[in-house]
PDB file of C-alpha atoms in Angstrom:
ATOM      1  CA  GLY A1034      20.037  -6.435  11.641  1.00 87.00           C
ATOM      2  CA  ILE A1035      22.260  -4.220   9.404  1.00 94.00           C
ATOM      3  CA  GLY A1036      24.229  -7.653   8.401  1.00 94.00           C
ATOM      4  CA  ARG A1037      21.009  -9.435   7.662  1.00 95.00           C
ATOM      5  CA  ALA A1038      19.690  -6.964   5.197  1.00 96.00           C
ATOM      6  CA  VAL A1039      22.886  -6.523   3.496  1.00 97.00           C
ATOM      7  CA  ALA A1040      22.635 -10.696   2.747  1.00 97.00           C
ATOM      8  CA  VAL A1041      19.620  -9.702   1.552  1.00 96.00           C
ATOM      9  CA  ALA A1042      19.707  -7.327  -0.556  1.00 96.00           C
ATOM     10  CA  LEU A1043      23.369  -8.430  -2.123  1.00 97.00           C
ATOM     11  CA  SER A1044      21.154 -12.124  -3.150  1.00 96.00           C
ATOM     12  CA  ARG A1045      18.542 -10.081  -4.718  1.00 95.00           C
ATOM     13  CA  ALA A1046      20.625  -7.932  -6.344  1.00 94.00           C
ATOM     14  CA  GLY A1047      21.919 -11.174  -8.185  1.00 94.00           C
ATOM     15  CA  ALA A1048      24.983 -12.286  -5.897  1.00 96.00           C
ATOM     16  CA  ARG A1049      25.448 -15.453  -4.678  1.00 96.00           C
ATOM     17  CA  VAL A1050      25.590 -14.923  -0.771  1.00 97.00           C
ATOM     18  CA  THR A1051      27.095 -16.463   1.586  1.00 97.00           C
ATOM     19  CA  ALA A1052      25.912 -15.575   5.229  1.00 97.00           C
ATOM     20  CA  LEU A1053      27.526 -16.160   8.162  1.00 96.00           C
ATOM     21  CA  SER A1054      26.954 -16.345  11.816  1.00 96.00           C
ATOM     22  CA  ARG A1055      26.961 -18.117  15.684  1.00 94.00           C
ATOM     23  CA  THR A1056      23.374 -17.759  15.946  1.00 94.00           C
ATOM     24  CA  ALA A1057      21.936 -20.975  14.427  1.00 96.00           C
ATOM     25  CA  ALA A1058      18.249 -19.757  14.823  1.00 95.00           C
ATOM     26  CA  ASP A1059      18.865 -16.434  12.114  1.00 95.00           C
ATOM     27  CA  LEU A1060      20.349 -18.246   9.616  1.00 96.00           C
ATOM     28  CA  GLU A1061      17.306 -20.839   9.559  1.00 95.00           C
ATOM     29  CA  SER A1062      15.129 -17.481   9.379  1.00 95.00           C
ATOM     30  CA  LEU A1063      17.051 -15.983   7.198  1.00 95.00           C
ATOM     31  CA  ALA A1064      17.714 -18.682   4.241  1.00 93.00           C
ATOM     32  CA  ARG A1065      13.562 -19.238   4.691  1.00 94.00           C
ATOM     33  CA  GLU A1066      13.374 -15.491   3.228  1.00 93.00           C
ATOM     34  CA  CYS A1067      16.057 -16.061   0.774  1.00 93.00           C
ATOM     35  CA  PRO A1068      16.572 -19.647  -0.030  1.00 93.00           C
ATOM     36  CA  GLY A1069      19.815 -19.188  -2.292  1.00 93.00           C
ATOM     37  CA  ILE A1070      22.034 -17.289   0.406  1.00 96.00           C
ATOM     38  CA  GLU A1071      24.289 -20.417   2.117  1.00 96.00           C
ATOM     39  CA  PRO A1072      24.194 -20.066   5.717  1.00 96.00           C
ATOM     40  CA  LEU A1073      27.536 -21.155   8.021  1.00 96.00           C
ATOM     41  CA  CYS A1074      27.231 -21.484  11.255  1.00 97.00           C
ATOM     42  CA  VAL A1075      29.778 -20.553  13.075  1.00 95.00           C
ATOM     43  CA  ASP A1076      31.036 -18.517  16.006  1.00 93.00           C
ATOM     44  CA  LEU A1077      34.447 -15.844  14.524  1.00 92.00           C
ATOM     45  CA  ALA A1078      36.382 -15.556  18.048  1.00 88.00           C
ATOM     46  CA  ASP A1079      37.077 -18.823  17.423  1.00 91.00           C
ATOM     47  CA  TRP A1080      40.389 -19.085  14.709  1.00 93.00           C
ATOM     48  CA  ASP A1081      40.225 -21.956  13.722  1.00 95.00           C
ATOM     49  CA  ALA A1082      36.853 -23.173  12.920  1.00 95.00           C
ATOM     50  CA  THR A1083      36.418 -19.773  10.909  1.00 95.00           C
ATOM     51  CA  GLU A1084      39.696 -20.870   9.491  1.00 95.00           C
ATOM     52  CA  ALA A1085      37.975 -24.060   8.260  1.00 96.00           C
ATOM     53  CA  ALA A1086      34.599 -22.825   7.212  1.00 96.00           C
ATOM     54  CA  VAL A1087      35.256 -19.068   5.240  1.00 96.00           C
ATOM     55  CA  GLY A1088      37.944 -20.567   3.860  1.00 94.00           C
ATOM     56  CA  ALA A1089      36.080 -23.668   2.507  1.00 95.00           C
ATOM     57  CA  ALA A1090      33.138 -21.731   1.450  1.00 95.00           C
ATOM     58  CA  GLY A1091      35.646 -19.596  -1.095  1.00 89.00           C
ATOM     59  CA  PRO A1092      35.750 -17.846  -2.996  1.00 94.00           C
ATOM     60  CA  PHE A1093      35.089 -14.636  -2.894  1.00 96.00           C
ATOM     61  CA  GLU A1094      34.983 -11.469  -5.074  1.00 97.00           C
ATOM     62  CA  LEU A1095      33.249  -9.073  -2.448  1.00 98.00           C
ATOM     63  CA  LEU A1096      33.049  -9.648   1.222  1.00 98.00           C
ATOM     64  CA  VAL A1097      31.136  -7.528   4.620  1.00 98.00           C
ATOM     65  CA  ASN A1098      32.548  -7.438   7.683  1.00 98.00           C
ATOM     66  CA  ASN A1099      29.582  -6.330   9.810  1.00 96.00           C
ATOM     67  CA  ALA A1100      30.012  -8.439  13.604  1.00 93.00           C
ATOM     68  CA  ALA A1101      30.068  -6.838  16.106  1.00 93.00           C
ATOM     69  CA  VAL A1102      29.683  -6.638  19.945  1.00 92.00           C
ATOM     70  CA  ALA A1103      28.602  -3.101  22.280  1.00 92.00           C
ATOM     71  CA  LEU A1104      29.600  -4.585  25.407  1.00 94.00           C
ATOM     72  CA  LEU A1105      28.702  -0.550  26.911  1.00 93.00           C
ATOM     73  CA  GLN A1106      30.763  -0.078  30.772  1.00 96.00           C
ATOM     74  CA  PRO A1107      32.109   3.741  33.052  1.00 96.00           C
ATOM     75  CA  PHE A1108      35.879   3.835  31.585  1.00 97.00           C
ATOM     76  CA  LEU A1109      36.785   3.335  36.050  1.00 98.00           C
ATOM     77  CA  GLU A1110      34.370  -0.127  34.966  1.00 98.00           C
ATOM     78  CA  VAL A1111      36.088  -1.910  31.716  1.00 97.00           C
ATOM     79  CA  THR A1112      36.064  -5.732  32.483  1.00 98.00           C
ATOM     80  CA  ARG A1113      39.485  -7.642  31.151  1.00 98.00           C
ATOM     81  CA  GLU A1114      36.460  -9.833  29.602  1.00 97.00           C
ATOM     82  CA  ALA A1115      34.783  -7.036  28.189  1.00 97.00           C
ATOM     83  CA  LEU A1116      38.178  -6.240  26.099  1.00 97.00           C
ATOM     84  CA  GLU A1117      39.470  -9.740  25.267  1.00 96.00           C
ATOM     85  CA  ARG A1118      36.082 -10.289  23.432  1.00 95.00           C
ATOM     86  CA  SER A1119      35.488  -6.777  21.802  1.00 96.00           C
ATOM     87  CA  PHE A1120      38.887  -6.306  20.464  1.00 97.00           C
ATOM     88  CA  SER A1121      38.362 -10.450  19.620  1.00 95.00           C
ATOM     89  CA  VAL A1122      34.661 -10.013  17.087  1.00 94.00           C
ATOM     90  CA  ASN A1123      35.213  -6.352  16.748  1.00 96.00           C
ATOM     91  CA  LEU A1124      39.210  -6.291  15.681  1.00 97.00           C
ATOM     92  CA  GLN A1125      40.348  -9.651  15.328  1.00 97.00           C
ATOM     93  CA  ALA A1126      37.430 -11.602  13.355  1.00 96.00           C
ATOM     94  CA  VAL A1127      37.380  -8.428  10.778  1.00 98.00           C
ATOM     95  CA  LEU A1128      42.081  -8.708  10.117  1.00 98.00           C
ATOM     96  CA  HIS A1129      41.425 -13.139  10.304  1.00 97.00           C
ATOM     97  CA  VAL A1130      37.756 -12.962   8.107  1.00 97.00           C
ATOM     98  CA  SER A1131      39.738 -10.336   5.011  1.00 98.00           C
ATOM     99  CA  GLN A1132      42.956 -12.085   5.653  1.00 98.00           C
ATOM    100  CA  ILE A1133      41.128 -15.512   4.344  1.00 97.00           C
ATOM    101  CA  VAL A1134      38.980 -13.664   1.676  1.00 97.00           C
ATOM    102  CA  ALA A1135      41.186 -11.635   0.252  1.00 98.00           C
ATOM    103  CA  ARG A1136      44.182 -14.523   0.249  1.00 97.00           C
ATOM    104  CA  GLN A1137      41.058 -15.871  -1.785  1.00 96.00           C
ATOM    105  CA  MET A1138      40.838 -12.668  -4.174  1.00 97.00           C
ATOM    106  CA  ILE A1139      44.359 -12.882  -4.848  1.00 98.00           C
ATOM    107  CA  ALA A1140      44.673 -16.360  -6.066  1.00 97.00           C
ATOM    108  CA  GLN A1141      42.045 -16.392  -8.824  1.00 95.00           C
ATOM    109  CA  GLY A1142      43.774 -13.100 -10.087  1.00 96.00           C
ATOM    110  CA  VAL A1143      40.258 -11.123  -9.580  1.00 93.00           C
ATOM    111  CA  PRO A1144      39.126  -7.509  -8.584  1.00 96.00           C
ATOM    112  CA  GLY A1145      37.650  -7.524  -5.218  1.00 98.00           C
ATOM    113  CA  ALA A1146      35.788  -4.923  -2.697  1.00 98.00           C
ATOM    114  CA  ILE A1147      36.177  -6.065   1.018  1.00 98.00           C
ATOM    115  CA  VAL A1148      33.477  -2.882   2.863  1.00 98.00           C
ATOM    116  CA  ASN A1149      33.965  -2.929   7.265  1.00 98.00           C
ATOM    117  CA  VAL A1150      31.354  -1.452   8.854  1.00 98.00           C
ATOM    118  CA  SER A1151      32.711   0.598  11.646  1.00 98.00           C
ATOM    119  CA  SER A1152      30.716   3.443  13.848  1.00 97.00           C
ATOM    120  CA  GLN A1153      30.237   6.845  14.465  1.00 96.00           C
ATOM    121  CA  ALA A1154      32.159   6.030  17.735  1.00 96.00           C
ATOM    122  CA  SER A1155      35.157   5.660  15.604  1.00 97.00           C
ATOM    123  CA  GLN A1156      35.202   9.374  15.586  1.00 96.00           C
ATOM    124  CA  ARG A1157      33.981  10.593  19.135  1.00 95.00           C
ATOM    125  CA  ALA A1158      33.681  10.245  22.173  1.00 95.00           C
ATOM    126  CA  LEU A1159      30.434   9.111  23.528  1.00 92.00           C
ATOM    127  CA  GLN A1160      30.020   7.990  27.103  1.00 91.00           C
ATOM    128  CA  ASP A1161      30.589   4.493  28.223  1.00 93.00           C
ATOM    129  CA  HIS A1162      31.604   3.489  24.894  1.00 95.00           C
ATOM    130  CA  ALA A1163      36.245   2.926  25.970  1.00 97.00           C
ATOM    131  CA  VAL A1164      35.749  -0.773  24.506  1.00 97.00           C
ATOM    132  CA  TYR A1165      33.511  -0.056  21.724  1.00 96.00           C
ATOM    133  CA  CYS A1166      34.738   3.348  20.181  1.00 97.00           C
ATOM    134  CA  SER A1167      37.754   1.755  20.692  1.00 98.00           C
ATOM    135  CA  THR A1168      37.560  -1.319  18.548  1.00 98.00           C
ATOM    136  CA  LYS A1169      35.919   0.696  16.120  1.00 98.00           C
ATOM    137  CA  SER A1170      38.890   3.717  15.879  1.00 98.00           C
ATOM    138  CA  ALA A1171      40.995   0.490  15.410  1.00 98.00           C
ATOM    139  CA  LEU A1172      39.278  -0.568  13.282  1.00 98.00           C
ATOM    140  CA  ASP A1173      38.900   2.175  10.127  1.00 98.00           C
ATOM    141  CA  MET A1174      42.794   2.315  10.361  1.00 98.00           C
ATOM    142  CA  LEU A1175      43.006  -1.607   9.357  1.00 98.00           C
ATOM    143  CA  SER A1176      41.101  -0.630   6.787  1.00 98.00           C
ATOM    144  CA  LYS A1177      43.711   2.128   5.856  1.00 98.00           C
ATOM    145  CA  VAL A1178      45.695  -0.188   5.847  1.00 98.00           C
ATOM    146  CA  MET A1179      44.084  -2.930   3.937  1.00 98.00           C
ATOM    147  CA  ALA A1180      43.702  -1.131   1.484  1.00 98.00           C
ATOM    148  CA  MET A1181      46.763   0.496   0.741  1.00 98.00           C
ATOM    149  CA  GLU A1182      48.051  -3.507   1.488  1.00 98.00           C
ATOM    150  CA  LEU A1183      45.299  -4.760  -1.406  1.00 98.00           C
ATOM    151  CA  GLY A1184      45.455  -2.324  -3.815  1.00 98.00           C
ATOM    152  CA  PRO A1185      48.260  -3.176  -6.012  1.00 98.00           C
ATOM    153  CA  HIS A1186      46.439  -7.008  -5.902  1.00 98.00           C
ATOM    154  CA  LYS A1187      42.985  -4.626  -7.189  1.00 98.00           C
ATOM    155  CA  ILE A1188      40.625  -4.830  -3.692  1.00 98.00           C
ATOM    156  CA  ARG A1189      39.575  -1.389  -2.254  1.00 98.00           C
ATOM    157  CA  VAL A1190      38.828  -1.547   1.446  1.00 98.00           C
ATOM    158  CA  ASN A1191      36.372   0.690   2.633  1.00 98.00           C
ATOM    159  CA  THR A1192      34.219   1.635   5.840  1.00 98.00           C
ATOM    160  CA  VAL A1193      30.401   2.496   6.609  1.00 98.00           C
ATOM    161  CA  ASN A1194      30.080   4.513   9.850  1.00 98.00           C
ATOM    162  CA  PRO A1195      26.234   5.184  10.827  1.00 97.00           C
ATOM    163  CA  THR A1196      24.867   6.913  13.672  1.00 96.00           C
ATOM    164  CA  VAL A1197      22.174   5.243  16.117  1.00 93.00           C
ATOM    165  CA  VAL A1198      20.720   2.904  12.825  1.00 94.00           C
ATOM    166  CA  MET A1199      16.852   2.095  13.823  1.00 92.00           C
ATOM    167  CA  THR A1200      17.182  -2.010  13.394  1.00 90.00           C
ATOM    168  CA  ASP A1201      14.782  -4.013  16.117  1.00 83.00           C
ATOM    169  CA  MET A1202      17.352  -3.438  19.024  1.00 77.00           C
ATOM    170  CA  GLY A1203      17.778   0.336  17.874  1.00 82.00           C
ATOM    171  CA  ARG A1204      14.425   1.202  18.467  1.00 85.00           C
ATOM    172  CA  ILE A1205      14.855  -0.903  21.619  1.00 81.00           C
ATOM    173  CA  ASN A1206      17.896   0.554  22.859  1.00 77.00           C
ATOM    174  CA  TRP A1207      16.735   4.261  21.657  1.00 82.00           C
ATOM    175  CA  SER A1208      13.024   4.007  22.377  1.00 81.00           C
ATOM    176  CA  ASP A1209      13.286   6.458  25.404  1.00 84.00           C
ATOM    177  CA  PRO A1210      12.617   9.535  24.794  1.00 85.00           C
ATOM    178  CA  GLN A1211      15.403  11.357  27.333  1.00 85.00           C
ATOM    179  CA  LYS A1212      17.952   9.429  26.053  1.00 83.00           C
ATOM    180  CA  SER A1213      17.447   9.823  22.239  1.00 89.00           C
ATOM    181  CA  ALA A1214      16.421  13.317  22.240  1.00 91.00           C
ATOM    182  CA  ALA A1215      20.122  14.259  23.715  1.00 88.00           C
ATOM    183  CA  MET A1216      21.697  12.291  20.395  1.00 90.00           C
ATOM    184  CA  MET A1217      19.255  13.855  17.782  1.00 92.00           C
ATOM    185  CA  ASN A1218      20.223  16.959  18.718  1.00 93.00           C
ATOM    186  CA  ARG A1219      23.682  16.225  17.266  1.00 94.00           C
ATOM    187  CA  ILE A1220      21.930  15.399  14.324  1.00 96.00           C
ATOM    188  CA  PRO A1221      21.767  17.969  11.891  1.00 96.00           C
ATOM    189  CA  LEU A1222      19.166  16.431   9.614  1.00 97.00           C
ATOM    190  CA  GLY A1223      17.167  15.398  12.827  1.00 94.00           C
ATOM    191  CA  LYS A1224      16.989  11.901  12.519  1.00 94.00           C
ATOM    192  CA  PHE A1225      18.391   8.582  13.223  1.00 95.00           C
ATOM    193  CA  ALA A1226      20.052   6.642  10.692  1.00 96.00           C
ATOM    194  CA  GLU A1227      17.181   3.835   8.705  1.00 95.00           C
ATOM    195  CA  VAL A1228      18.806   0.323   7.758  1.00 96.00           C
ATOM    196  CA  ASP A1229      18.789   0.882   4.882  1.00 96.00           C
ATOM    197  CA  ASP A1230      20.505   3.887   4.971  1.00 97.00           C
ATOM    198  CA  VAL A1231      23.648   1.958   5.482  1.00 98.00           C
ATOM    199  CA  VAL A1232      22.275  -1.058   3.483  1.00 97.00           C
ATOM    200  CA  ASN A1233      22.364   1.235   0.589  1.00 98.00           C
ATOM    201  CA  SER A1234      26.127   2.550   1.700  1.00 98.00           C
ATOM    202  CA  VAL A1235      27.387  -0.639   1.378  1.00 98.00           C
ATOM    203  CA  LEU A1236      26.204  -1.571  -1.585  1.00 98.00           C
ATOM    204  CA  PHE A1237      28.081   1.633  -3.143  1.00 98.00           C
ATOM    205  CA  LEU A1238      31.331   0.721  -1.932  1.00 98.00           C
ATOM    206  CA  LEU A1239      31.145  -2.701  -3.320  1.00 98.00           C
ATOM    207  CA  SER A1240      29.984  -1.667  -6.562  1.00 97.00           C
ATOM    208  CA  SER A1241      31.768  -0.848 -10.070  1.00 96.00           C
ATOM    209  CA  LYS A1242      30.351   3.126  -9.059  1.00 97.00           C
ATOM    210  CA  SER A1243      32.667   3.797  -6.423  1.00 98.00           C
ATOM    211  CA  ALA A1244      36.142   2.075  -8.644  1.00 98.00           C
ATOM    212  CA  MET A1245      37.810   4.649  -7.244  1.00 98.00           C
ATOM    213  CA  THR A1246      36.903   4.484  -3.781  1.00 98.00           C
ATOM    214  CA  THR A1247      39.134   2.733  -1.045  1.00 98.00           C
ATOM    215  CA  GLY A1248      40.592   4.052   2.052  1.00 98.00           C
ATOM    216  CA  SER A1249      37.362   5.742   2.094  1.00 98.00           C
ATOM    217  CA  SER A1250      35.260   6.142   5.789  1.00 98.00           C
ATOM    218  CA  LEU A1251      31.969   6.629   4.430  1.00 98.00           C
ATOM    219  CA  MET A1252      29.509   8.518   6.942  1.00 98.00           C
ATOM    220  CA  VAL A1253      26.158   7.865   7.150  1.00 98.00           C
ATOM    221  CA  ASP A1254      25.692   9.859  10.578  1.00 97.00           C
ATOM    222  CA  GLY A1255      23.239  12.811   9.029  1.00 97.00           C
ATOM    223  CA  GLY A1256      25.908  15.092   9.896  1.00 97.00           C
ATOM    224  CA  PHE A1257      26.878  13.997  13.532  1.00 96.00           C
ATOM    225  CA  LEU A1258      30.559  14.950  13.648  1.00 96.00           C
ATOM    226  CA  VAL A1259      30.085  17.981  11.846  1.00 95.00           C
ATOM    227  CA  SER A1260      28.524  19.154  14.624  1.00 89.00           C
TER     228      SER A1260
END
């Protein structure tokens, strides 16, 4: 839900948007909603296919890495498959796509901005989230190193770190009052994030209004981490 909303917001703001997903049906409905968006169907876990598809679609000036999987298991039951799939999508794909796009930016000689969608789970341990928390923590650090190394090329890199977000999936997963209350009680603002809260933070970090911000994590958590 977040990736779709970001694509729509950028398109409506006048950007030429290429939206990447492995799910053709999602891209088709997005193209119907915003005919100007260019769909790109590829599985980010497929390194070679991603290289070819993203390389041919560029160059780009802005990049949002949003794709992720959340395979929740108790620590003692974590499987190799869950570990490999999670790191493949949540970390390796971000590194790979960012490499492709950043090289294009540098070759074009244009400044750029990259926003990686992380999570409050990068900084707080959550039950059954051993793998997910680890991928998001790694993503935060990857983003900092990217900011340091790409800064001389005038490319900024930041993360947005949301709490629970009320996407369609979020509403389903957090519909149980007992489950939601336990998390909500730890959020000083007393509510979960809406999709627009995340979208607006992404747009800010992509824009010139954050021209002096790089290597930062923008918390969109209602104060969860201070509680």
